[in-house]
Each structure stands twice: as structure tokens, then as C-alpha cells.
XYZ file of C-alpha atoms in Angstrom:
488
model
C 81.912 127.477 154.395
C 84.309 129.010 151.816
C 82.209 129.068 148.196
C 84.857 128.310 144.896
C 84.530 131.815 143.669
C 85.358 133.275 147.206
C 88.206 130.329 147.844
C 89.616 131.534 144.113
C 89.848 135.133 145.231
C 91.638 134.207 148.397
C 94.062 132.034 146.542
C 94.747 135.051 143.980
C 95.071 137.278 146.346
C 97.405 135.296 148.699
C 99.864 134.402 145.527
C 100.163 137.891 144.596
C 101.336 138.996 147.939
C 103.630 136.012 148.600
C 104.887 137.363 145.419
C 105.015 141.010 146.808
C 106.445 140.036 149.908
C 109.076 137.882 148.506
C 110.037 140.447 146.719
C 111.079 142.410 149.457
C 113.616 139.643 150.233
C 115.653 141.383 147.882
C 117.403 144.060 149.891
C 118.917 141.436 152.349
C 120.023 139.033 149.435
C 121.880 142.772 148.214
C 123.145 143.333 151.633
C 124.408 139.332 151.451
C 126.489 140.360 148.186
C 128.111 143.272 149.302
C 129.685 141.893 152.283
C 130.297 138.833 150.554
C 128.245 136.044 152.971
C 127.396 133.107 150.664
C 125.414 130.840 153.195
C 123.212 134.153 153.291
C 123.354 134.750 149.556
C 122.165 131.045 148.636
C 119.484 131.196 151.938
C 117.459 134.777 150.787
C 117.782 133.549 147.199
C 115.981 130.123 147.776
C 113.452 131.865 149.647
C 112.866 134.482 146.911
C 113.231 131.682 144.187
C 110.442 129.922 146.498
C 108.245 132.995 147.295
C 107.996 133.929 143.388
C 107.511 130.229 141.639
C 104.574 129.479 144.834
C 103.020 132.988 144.480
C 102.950 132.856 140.496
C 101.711 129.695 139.867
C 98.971 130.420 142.258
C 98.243 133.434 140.373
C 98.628 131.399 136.919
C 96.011 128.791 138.378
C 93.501 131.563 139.948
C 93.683 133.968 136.864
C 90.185 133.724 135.778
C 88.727 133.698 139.614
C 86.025 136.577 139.787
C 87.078 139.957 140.342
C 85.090 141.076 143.316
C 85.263 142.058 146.743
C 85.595 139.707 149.712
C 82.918 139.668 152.067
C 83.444 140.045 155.924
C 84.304 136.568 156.457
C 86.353 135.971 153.758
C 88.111 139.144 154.408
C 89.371 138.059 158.023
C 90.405 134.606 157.123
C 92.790 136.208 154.226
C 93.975 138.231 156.988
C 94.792 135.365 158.919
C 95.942 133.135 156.562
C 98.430 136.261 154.808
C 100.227 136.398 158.554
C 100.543 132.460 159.342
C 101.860 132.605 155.646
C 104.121 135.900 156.375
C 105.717 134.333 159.202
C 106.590 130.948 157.839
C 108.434 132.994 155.266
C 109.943 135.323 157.368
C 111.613 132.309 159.058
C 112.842 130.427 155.885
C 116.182 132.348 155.434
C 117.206 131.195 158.628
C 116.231 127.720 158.165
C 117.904 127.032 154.971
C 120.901 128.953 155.965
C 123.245 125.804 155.991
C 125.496 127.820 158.422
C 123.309 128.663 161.351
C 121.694 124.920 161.850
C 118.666 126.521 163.470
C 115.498 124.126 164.113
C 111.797 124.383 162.363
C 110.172 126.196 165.691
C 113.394 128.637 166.108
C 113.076 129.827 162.604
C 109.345 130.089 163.153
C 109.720 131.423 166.725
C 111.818 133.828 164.990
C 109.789 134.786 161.822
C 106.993 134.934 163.845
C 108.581 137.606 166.155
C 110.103 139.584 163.757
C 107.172 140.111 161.801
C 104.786 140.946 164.129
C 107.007 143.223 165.675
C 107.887 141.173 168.837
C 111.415 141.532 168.655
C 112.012 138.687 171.125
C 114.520 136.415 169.960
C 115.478 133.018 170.363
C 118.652 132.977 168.822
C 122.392 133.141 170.386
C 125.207 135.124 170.019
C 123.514 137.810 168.195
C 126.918 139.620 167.905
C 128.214 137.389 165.801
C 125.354 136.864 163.453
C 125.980 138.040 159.827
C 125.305 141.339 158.916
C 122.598 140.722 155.916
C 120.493 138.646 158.738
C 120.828 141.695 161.160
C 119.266 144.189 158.414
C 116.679 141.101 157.532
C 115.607 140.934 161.294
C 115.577 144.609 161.072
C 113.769 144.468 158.030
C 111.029 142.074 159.416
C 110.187 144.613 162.056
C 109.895 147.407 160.182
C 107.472 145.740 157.028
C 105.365 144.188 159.827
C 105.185 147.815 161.589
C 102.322 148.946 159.704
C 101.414 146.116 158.376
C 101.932 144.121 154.597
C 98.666 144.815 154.409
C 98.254 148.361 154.463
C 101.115 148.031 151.744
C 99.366 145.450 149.635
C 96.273 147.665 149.560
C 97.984 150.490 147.670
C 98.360 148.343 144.696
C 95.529 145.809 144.803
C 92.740 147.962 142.989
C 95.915 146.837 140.141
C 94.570 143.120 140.482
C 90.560 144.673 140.252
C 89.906 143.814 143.570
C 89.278 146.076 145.936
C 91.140 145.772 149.517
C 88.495 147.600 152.495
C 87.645 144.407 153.806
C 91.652 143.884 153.962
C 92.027 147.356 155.292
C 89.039 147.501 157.822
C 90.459 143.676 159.323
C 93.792 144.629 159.784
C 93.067 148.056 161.300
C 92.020 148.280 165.469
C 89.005 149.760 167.031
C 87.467 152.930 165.150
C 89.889 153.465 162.552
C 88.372 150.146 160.787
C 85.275 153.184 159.923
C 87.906 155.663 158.847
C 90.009 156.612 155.502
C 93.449 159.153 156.119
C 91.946 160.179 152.260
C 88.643 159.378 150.201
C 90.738 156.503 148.166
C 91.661 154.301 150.091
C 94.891 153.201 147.908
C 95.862 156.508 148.453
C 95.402 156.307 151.819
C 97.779 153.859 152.610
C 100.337 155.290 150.601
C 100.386 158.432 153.049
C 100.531 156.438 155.601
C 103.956 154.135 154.836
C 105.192 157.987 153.684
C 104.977 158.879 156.988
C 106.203 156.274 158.143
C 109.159 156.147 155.708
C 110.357 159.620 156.625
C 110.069 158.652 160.802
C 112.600 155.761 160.005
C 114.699 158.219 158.041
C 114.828 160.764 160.987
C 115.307 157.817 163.468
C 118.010 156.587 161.262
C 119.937 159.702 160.763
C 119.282 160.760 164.955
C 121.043 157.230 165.780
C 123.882 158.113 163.429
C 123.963 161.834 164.950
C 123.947 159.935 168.856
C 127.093 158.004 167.824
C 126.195 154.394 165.909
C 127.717 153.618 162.582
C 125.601 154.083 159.877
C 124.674 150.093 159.328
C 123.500 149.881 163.590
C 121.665 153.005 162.758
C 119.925 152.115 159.977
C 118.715 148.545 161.778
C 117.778 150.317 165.022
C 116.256 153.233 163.254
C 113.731 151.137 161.507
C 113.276 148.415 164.484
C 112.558 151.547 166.659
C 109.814 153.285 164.624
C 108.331 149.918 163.741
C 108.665 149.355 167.761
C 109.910 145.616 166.924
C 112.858 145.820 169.283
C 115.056 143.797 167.422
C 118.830 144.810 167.955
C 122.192 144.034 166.096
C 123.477 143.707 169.665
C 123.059 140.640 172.095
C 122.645 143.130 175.116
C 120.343 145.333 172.759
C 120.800 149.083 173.603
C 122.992 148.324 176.490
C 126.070 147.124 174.175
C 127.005 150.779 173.627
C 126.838 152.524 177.057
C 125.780 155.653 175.213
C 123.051 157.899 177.184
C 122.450 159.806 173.964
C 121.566 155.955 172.215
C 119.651 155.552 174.697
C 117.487 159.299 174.666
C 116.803 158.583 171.010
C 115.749 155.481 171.554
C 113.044 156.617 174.188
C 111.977 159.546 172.224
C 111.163 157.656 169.173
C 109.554 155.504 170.729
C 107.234 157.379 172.090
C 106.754 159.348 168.806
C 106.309 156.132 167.010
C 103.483 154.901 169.386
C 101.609 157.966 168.465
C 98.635 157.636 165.137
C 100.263 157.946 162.016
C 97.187 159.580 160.890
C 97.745 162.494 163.101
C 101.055 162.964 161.571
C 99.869 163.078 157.900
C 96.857 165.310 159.160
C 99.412 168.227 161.159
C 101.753 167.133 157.755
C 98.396 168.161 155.707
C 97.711 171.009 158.018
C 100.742 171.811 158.583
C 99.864 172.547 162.026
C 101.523 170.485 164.832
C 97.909 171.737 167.334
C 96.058 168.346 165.212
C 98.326 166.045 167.392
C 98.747 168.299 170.410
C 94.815 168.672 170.643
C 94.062 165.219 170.427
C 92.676 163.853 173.517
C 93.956 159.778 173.062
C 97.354 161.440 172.367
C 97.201 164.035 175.366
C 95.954 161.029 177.716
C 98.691 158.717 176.260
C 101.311 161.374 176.906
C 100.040 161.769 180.387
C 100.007 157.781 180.964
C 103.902 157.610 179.615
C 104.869 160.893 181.985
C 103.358 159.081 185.267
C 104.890 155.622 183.918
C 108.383 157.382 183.198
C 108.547 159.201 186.230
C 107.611 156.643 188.738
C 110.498 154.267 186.781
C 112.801 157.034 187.109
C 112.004 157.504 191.016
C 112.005 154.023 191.809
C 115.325 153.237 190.119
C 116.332 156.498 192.394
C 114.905 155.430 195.204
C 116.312 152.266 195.922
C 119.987 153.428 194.798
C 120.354 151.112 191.582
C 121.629 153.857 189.851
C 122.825 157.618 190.420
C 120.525 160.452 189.690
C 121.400 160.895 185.953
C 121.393 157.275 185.174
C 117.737 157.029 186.795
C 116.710 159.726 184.550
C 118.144 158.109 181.311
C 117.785 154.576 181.842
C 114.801 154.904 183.105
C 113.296 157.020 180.028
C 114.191 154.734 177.732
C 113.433 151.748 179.461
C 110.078 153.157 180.618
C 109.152 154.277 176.930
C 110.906 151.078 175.253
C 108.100 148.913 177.283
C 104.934 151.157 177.419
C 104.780 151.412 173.631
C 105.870 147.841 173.073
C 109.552 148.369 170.878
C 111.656 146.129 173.431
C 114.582 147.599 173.481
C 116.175 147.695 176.938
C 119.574 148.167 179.063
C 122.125 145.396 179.186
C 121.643 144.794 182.922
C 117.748 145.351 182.774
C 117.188 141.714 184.632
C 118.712 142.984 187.849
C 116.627 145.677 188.164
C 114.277 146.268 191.331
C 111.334 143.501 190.477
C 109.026 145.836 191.698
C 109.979 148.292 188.686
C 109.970 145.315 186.100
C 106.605 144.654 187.396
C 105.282 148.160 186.524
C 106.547 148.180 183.301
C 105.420 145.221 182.273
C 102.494 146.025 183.537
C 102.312 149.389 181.478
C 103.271 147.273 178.212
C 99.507 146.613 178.708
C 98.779 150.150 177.327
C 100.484 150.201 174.152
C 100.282 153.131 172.377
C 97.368 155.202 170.358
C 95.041 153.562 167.498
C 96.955 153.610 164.153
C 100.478 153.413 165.632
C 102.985 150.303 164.988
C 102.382 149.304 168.749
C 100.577 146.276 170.560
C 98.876 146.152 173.590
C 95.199 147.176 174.417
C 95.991 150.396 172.719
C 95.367 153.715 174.734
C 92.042 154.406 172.831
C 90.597 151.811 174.558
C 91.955 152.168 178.011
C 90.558 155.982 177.562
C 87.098 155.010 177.306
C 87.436 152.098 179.783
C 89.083 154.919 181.973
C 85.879 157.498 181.072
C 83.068 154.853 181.854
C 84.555 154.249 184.978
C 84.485 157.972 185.881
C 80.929 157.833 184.361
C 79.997 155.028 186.716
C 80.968 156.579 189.769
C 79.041 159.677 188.552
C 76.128 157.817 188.602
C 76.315 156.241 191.847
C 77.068 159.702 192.977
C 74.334 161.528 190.993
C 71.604 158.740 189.636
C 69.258 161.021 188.061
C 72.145 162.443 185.960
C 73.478 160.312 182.608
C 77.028 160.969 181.459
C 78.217 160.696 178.018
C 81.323 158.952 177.293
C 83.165 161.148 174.800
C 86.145 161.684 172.725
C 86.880 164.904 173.440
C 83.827 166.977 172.171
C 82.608 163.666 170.205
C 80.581 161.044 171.726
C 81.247 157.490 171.854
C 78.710 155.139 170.443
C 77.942 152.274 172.707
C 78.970 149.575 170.534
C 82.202 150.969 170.329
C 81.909 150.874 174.290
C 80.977 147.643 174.308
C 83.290 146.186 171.622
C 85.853 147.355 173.550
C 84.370 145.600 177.178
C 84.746 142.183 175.128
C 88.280 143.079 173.632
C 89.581 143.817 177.107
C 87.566 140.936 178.833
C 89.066 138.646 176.111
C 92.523 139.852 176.199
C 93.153 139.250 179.942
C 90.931 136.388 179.329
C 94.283 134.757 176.916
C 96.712 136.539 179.099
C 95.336 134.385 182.231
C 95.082 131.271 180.626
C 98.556 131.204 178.214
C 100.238 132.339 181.682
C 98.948 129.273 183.302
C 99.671 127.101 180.450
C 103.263 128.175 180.763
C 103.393 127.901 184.587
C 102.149 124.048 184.138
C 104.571 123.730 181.600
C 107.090 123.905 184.858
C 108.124 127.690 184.502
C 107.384 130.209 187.784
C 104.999 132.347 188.013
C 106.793 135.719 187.600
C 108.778 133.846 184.047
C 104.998 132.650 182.998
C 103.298 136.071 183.379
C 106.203 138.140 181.788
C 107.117 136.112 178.950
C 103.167 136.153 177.950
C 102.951 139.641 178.522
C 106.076 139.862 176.013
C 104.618 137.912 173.515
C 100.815 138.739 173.700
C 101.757 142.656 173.670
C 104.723 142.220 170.963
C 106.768 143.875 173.247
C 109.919 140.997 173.301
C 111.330 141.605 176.671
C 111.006 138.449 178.993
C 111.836 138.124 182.859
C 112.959 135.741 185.011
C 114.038 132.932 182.552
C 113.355 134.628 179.436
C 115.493 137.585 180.307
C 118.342 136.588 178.494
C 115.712 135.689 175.586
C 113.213 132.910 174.517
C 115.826 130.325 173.440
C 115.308 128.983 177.006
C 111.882 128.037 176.504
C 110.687 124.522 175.362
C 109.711 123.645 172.209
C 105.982 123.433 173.275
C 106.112 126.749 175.130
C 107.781 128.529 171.543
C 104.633 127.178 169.594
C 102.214 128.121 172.397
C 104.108 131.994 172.380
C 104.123 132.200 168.806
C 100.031 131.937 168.660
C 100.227 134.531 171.822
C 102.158 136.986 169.296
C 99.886 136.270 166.520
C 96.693 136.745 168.567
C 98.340 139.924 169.762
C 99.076 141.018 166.203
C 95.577 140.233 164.886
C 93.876 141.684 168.041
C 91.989 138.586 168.776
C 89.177 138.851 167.239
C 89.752 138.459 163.534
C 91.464 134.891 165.231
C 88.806 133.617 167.452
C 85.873 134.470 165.735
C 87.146 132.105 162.765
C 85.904 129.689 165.123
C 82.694 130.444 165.681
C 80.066 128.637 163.791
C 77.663 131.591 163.953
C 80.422 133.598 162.066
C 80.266 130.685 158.977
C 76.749 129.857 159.245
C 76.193 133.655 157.341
């Protein structure tokens, strides 16, 4: 159980981000008064008015709770709670906007997906949405890219309390052990700089490839947050532009690879720290073999000539590997063999410390190097081979934490997909709309091709938990649950 003094700290520390992250409801309510959209002025500024009076008289009531660090425990169910708290915000502009007269579980459906980078949308008409909700969606992507967290943590040693166990819950696999810099405030403030400038460059590129400067600016920080959300109904596709389209691809790949390599080659200034790394080499190699069988196939079968292959199927291929969701108009009529591949490949994600979901490709790696190491020793029994990192060995634990991720991941893949195809929907719809959802990647299939608004009100709840168990990585969700995990 939760003691008062850790309850207190949880409470604090919960107001003061509602507070931060209500904040950032600013820009959209700024966007909403210059182009003059009043059911959008009066929804972002109930939900800021909201945000701030919840978040500082929790603060106001919590002010003397102890100053200390959260245990383990604690630490996750913040983490938890701080996302189910995120996305109920994230969906409150929409549901008091007295013009759209969306339901509770669209606005949900949709906070849910913007924030943890889904992109997959339930809402009609996207066209003609205002253009202050367009940025917010955008917006939504790109704060959930990295993570509120990582942001929060540059400013909570301000409060006295220190954020690792934050920082260590919301980061996958091995960088939980690691720090970009020895303070970890510091840390995190590299990181969104990085980040900051890759939206700029996607931004201006987008600009350069032919959108106006508003389009650009949404899709440039949807891409490098790999959310997917678009200011267009048939995403990408709208603007028949191959050069969109190349950008798109490119950025996504780049935005799928560890921000922490970036600041390092920034630090080193040496572009061999990224090009040397071995998850980033095998990721690369993954994407080439997953591009260029797209590209082929697409060829193949005559669904498009050779240069559309090419395009088309760069930027779809990349869109879905690293889990950003943008996609083609017409990407439903493709060859279902090819969908199946991709979504397939969405599987992968990208490298620890990107914006992407999925397994991640640091995982798949060593998956990928104990099954080499297996057949090794079937082949030569008297000889033991290290699983390694490039020079670096792996520990086991990190071998076998990963074994349980992966066995629990297609553990919930299996058993939301059959939920869904009980629900009534076919087996091909069931499997890909999971796979959507559980991998924040936002591109359905079958019935969800068009988008999620065709889904039933049960099957929306049931794929927002799938996006927030993708999100969290599972564990920090499930092991909530366990009664060893509160007995300590």
C-alpha cells in the first residue's frame, strides 16, 4: 500500500505537472486568437482555467508533504497515473468544444492517441477541422514524443524532489541505467534540444518540399515525434507531392534513431558515434531489407510504375517500421501481402531512446544474437558464446528482461486481437488495428483503414489501454498488479 507521506508526494508532484502541462495549452488557445475561432478560444481556455485551479490547489493542499524521493513503486504508479491523467486532458478541448459535439470515448480515444503518439484518429472530416485543433493534435504528438516526463524532470529538483525514479520508469530497456550527462536535469534538457532543433529542420524541409508554412510546422513536429497525426484527412496523400513524401520517410527514419547518439556526435562533433553504433547499423539494415522488399513488391505486382514504387514505398515502408503513421491516400488498396509486412515490421520500432513504439530494435538485436548463439551451440556444444553489444557484453538479466518483454508483448497482442475479433470484427481488421494501437503506429486495415471512428465504443476503450500499455512498455502497467510488487 501507498503510506501518507509517499501518497502526499505523488499528489504534489501530479498537481505541479497538471499545472506544467496545462500550461502548454497555451500555444493552441494563441493559435485560436489569431485566426479568430471562438468555440476553440472558450474550449483551450476552460481546459487551461481547469488544468491550473486542479493542479494548484493540489499543490496548496500537499505543500508541506516531505521532500524526498519516490521509491520504485511509487515511482511507476506516478508514471501511470501522470499518462491516464495526460490523456484525459489532452481530450478535454475537444469535448468542451460546443462546436464539434464529440462523445466522452472520442475525445479520450483521441487524447489518448495523440499523446502517446498514436496518431490514429477517430474523428471525421479532418479537412475541415479548425486550424488551432490541427496545431493542438500536432502539438499532442510532439510533447508526448519524448515524453512530459523527461520535460518535467528538468525542473523538478525546483520542487526538492528529485525525478530518477521518474526518469528510470519512463525510459526502455538499458537506458533506465544511463544519464546523456552526470545531472540528470541537465540531461533531459539536451535531450528535448535535440529534439527541438530535429522538428525545426523537419519543419523548414516540409516548407522547402512545397507545404505552407502552418502544414509544415504540424507535420514537422508530428513526424519527428513519429505521432502521425496529419492536417489532412488522406494524411500525406492529400498533396500528391513525391518530395512530401521523401521528407517524410527520411525523417522518419532519423527520428527513430537514439536521441542520445545525436547529442553525443553533437558533443563529439563526430557523425562516426551514430554510424558506429551497432543497434543503429542493425536498425538501418532492418529498414533497407523492409524498404526494399515494399518497394519490389509494389513493383512486382504492377500497383504502381517504377518511380512511384520507389517513393511510395520509402515512405510508406519507413512511416510504419518506426511507428509515425503517416501513409498514402490510397494505402488500403494496396497488395495485402505488402500491408501485411509492414505491419508486421511496425513490430520493430526503432532504437532505445527514440520517440518510437514497438519492441524497439535493441531488443530484437539481442533476441536476434541469442538465436545465432543458440544455433552455435547446437553446432559447437563445448563452445559458449557471448551475447554482445558490439565489443560490450550483455548481462543476462538484460537478456532475460527482454525474453519476458517480448513474451508479454505478443502475449497482449494475441489476446486484445481476439478480444476484437469476438467483438464481431475479422481477423485481418482485429490483428491490424491492435498492431496500430499497441505499437502507436495509427494506421488500421481492413475496417479501420479509413480510421478508428468505425470501431465500437467498447473496442475504443479496449484500444486506448492497448496504446497506453504500448506507451508505458507494459511493465510499469502490469506489474501495478502484482501483489508481490506492493507487499515490499
Amino acid at each position: 500500500m501507498v503510506n501518507t507521506s509517499q501518497a502526499k508526494v505523488i499528489i504534489h508532484l501530479c498537481s505541479y505537472l497538471i499545472v506544467l502541462y496545462g500550461l502548454t495549452l497555451a500555444i493552441p488557445l494563441m493559435f485560436a486568437l489569431y485566426f479568430r475561432e471562438r468555440a476553440e478560444i472558450f474550449a483551450f481556455l476552460y481546459t487551461l482555467i481547469i488544468c491550473l485551479g486542479t493542479g494548484l490547489i493540489g499543490s496548496f493542499i500537499t505543500r508541506k508533504s516531505p521532500r524526498h524521493n519516490l521509491d520504485r513503486k511509487n515511482g511507476f504508479l506516478l508514471i501511470l497515473l501522470l499518462w491516464v491523467i495526460f490523456s484525459l486532458i489532452s481530450g478535454l478541448p475537444l469535448l468542451l468544444n460546443e462546436d464539434m459535439h464529440i462523445r466522452l470515448v472520442d475525445a479520450v480515444f483521441e487524447g489518448v492517441s495523440g499523446i502517446t503518439t498514436t496518431g490514429g484518429s477517430v474523428l471525421s472530416n479532418i479537412d475541415a477541422l479548425p486550424r488551432s485543433i490541427h496545431y493542438f493534435r500536432a502539438q499532442l504528438n510532439f510533447v508526448g514524443g519524448l515524453g512530459v516526463i523527461i520535460l518535467a524532470i528538468a525542473i523538478l529538483p525546483l520542487l526538492g524532489v528529485g525525478g530518477l525514479k521518474m526518469y528510470q520508469s519512463e525510459m526502455p530497456g538499458p537506458m533506465k541505467e544511463e544519464r546523456v550527462t552526470p545531472r540528470l536535469a541537465d540531461g533531459a534538457k539536451n535531450l528535448w534540444f535535440v529534439y527541438l532543433m530535429l522538428g525545426v529542420l523537419c519543419t523548414v524541409a516540409y516548407r522547402a518540399a512545397g507545404l505552407t508554412w502552418f502544414d509544415a510546422l504540424c507535420h514537422g513536429i508530428a513526424t519527428v515525434s513519429l505521432g502521425g497525426y496529419s492536417t489532412r484527412g488522406d494524411s500525406l496523400g492529400y498533396y500528391n507531392n513525391d518530395a512530401v513524401e521523401v521528407v517524410a520517410g527520411v525523417f522518419s527514419l532519423l527520428s527513430a534513431v537514439s536521441f542520445t547518439l545525436y547529442f553525443f556526435a553533437l558533443k563529439k562533433r563526430s557523425v562516426l558515434v551514430i554510424l558506429r553504433n551497432p543497434e543503429f547499423r542493425f536498425f538501418i539494415g532492418l529498414a533497407a531489407v523492409v524498404i526494399g522488399i515494399t518497394c519490389f513488391e509494389l513493383y512486382r505486382v504492377n500497383h504502381f510504375t517504377l518511380r512511384e514504387s520507389l517513393v511510395h514505398g520509402f515512405f510508406m515502408a519507413s512511416s510504419v517500421m518506426t511507428d509515425n503513421g503517416l501513409a498514402p491516400s490510397d494505402y488500403g488498396s494496396w497488395p495485402q501481402h505488402v500491408i501485411m509486412l509492414l505491419m508486421l515490421s511496425s513490430f520493430f520500432g526503432g532504437c532505445i531512446g527514440s520517440t518510437c513504439g514497438g519492441i524497439k530494435i535493441f531488443r530484437i538485436y539481442v533476441l536476434y544474437q541469442q538465436c545465432k548463439g543458440e544455433i552455435h551451440q547446437i553446432l559447437r556444444p563445448n563452445q559458449i558464446k557471448t551475447i554482445k553489444m558490439g565489443t560490450s557484453p550483455i548481462d543476462d538479466r538484460i537478456v532475460k528482461s527482454i525474453w519476458g518483454f517480448f513474451i508479454l508483448y505478443i502475449f497482449f497482442t494475441v489476446v486484445l486481437t481476439w478480444i476484437l475479433n469476438s467483438m464481431g470484427y475479422d481477423m485481418l481488421t482485429a490483428f491490424a488495428t491492435v498492431a496500430a494501437c499497441i505499437n502507436n503506429m495509427g494506421l488500421g486495415y481492413g475496417a479501420t483503414a479509413t480510421g478508428f471512428g468505425t470501431l465500437t465504443d467498447g473496442a475504443k476503450w479496449l484500444m486506448c489501454l492497448a496504446m497506453l500499455l504500448g506507451r508505458l512498455e507494459i511493465f510499469p502497467v502490469i506489474v501495478l498488479f502484482s501483489r508481490n510488487f506492493w507487499r515490499y
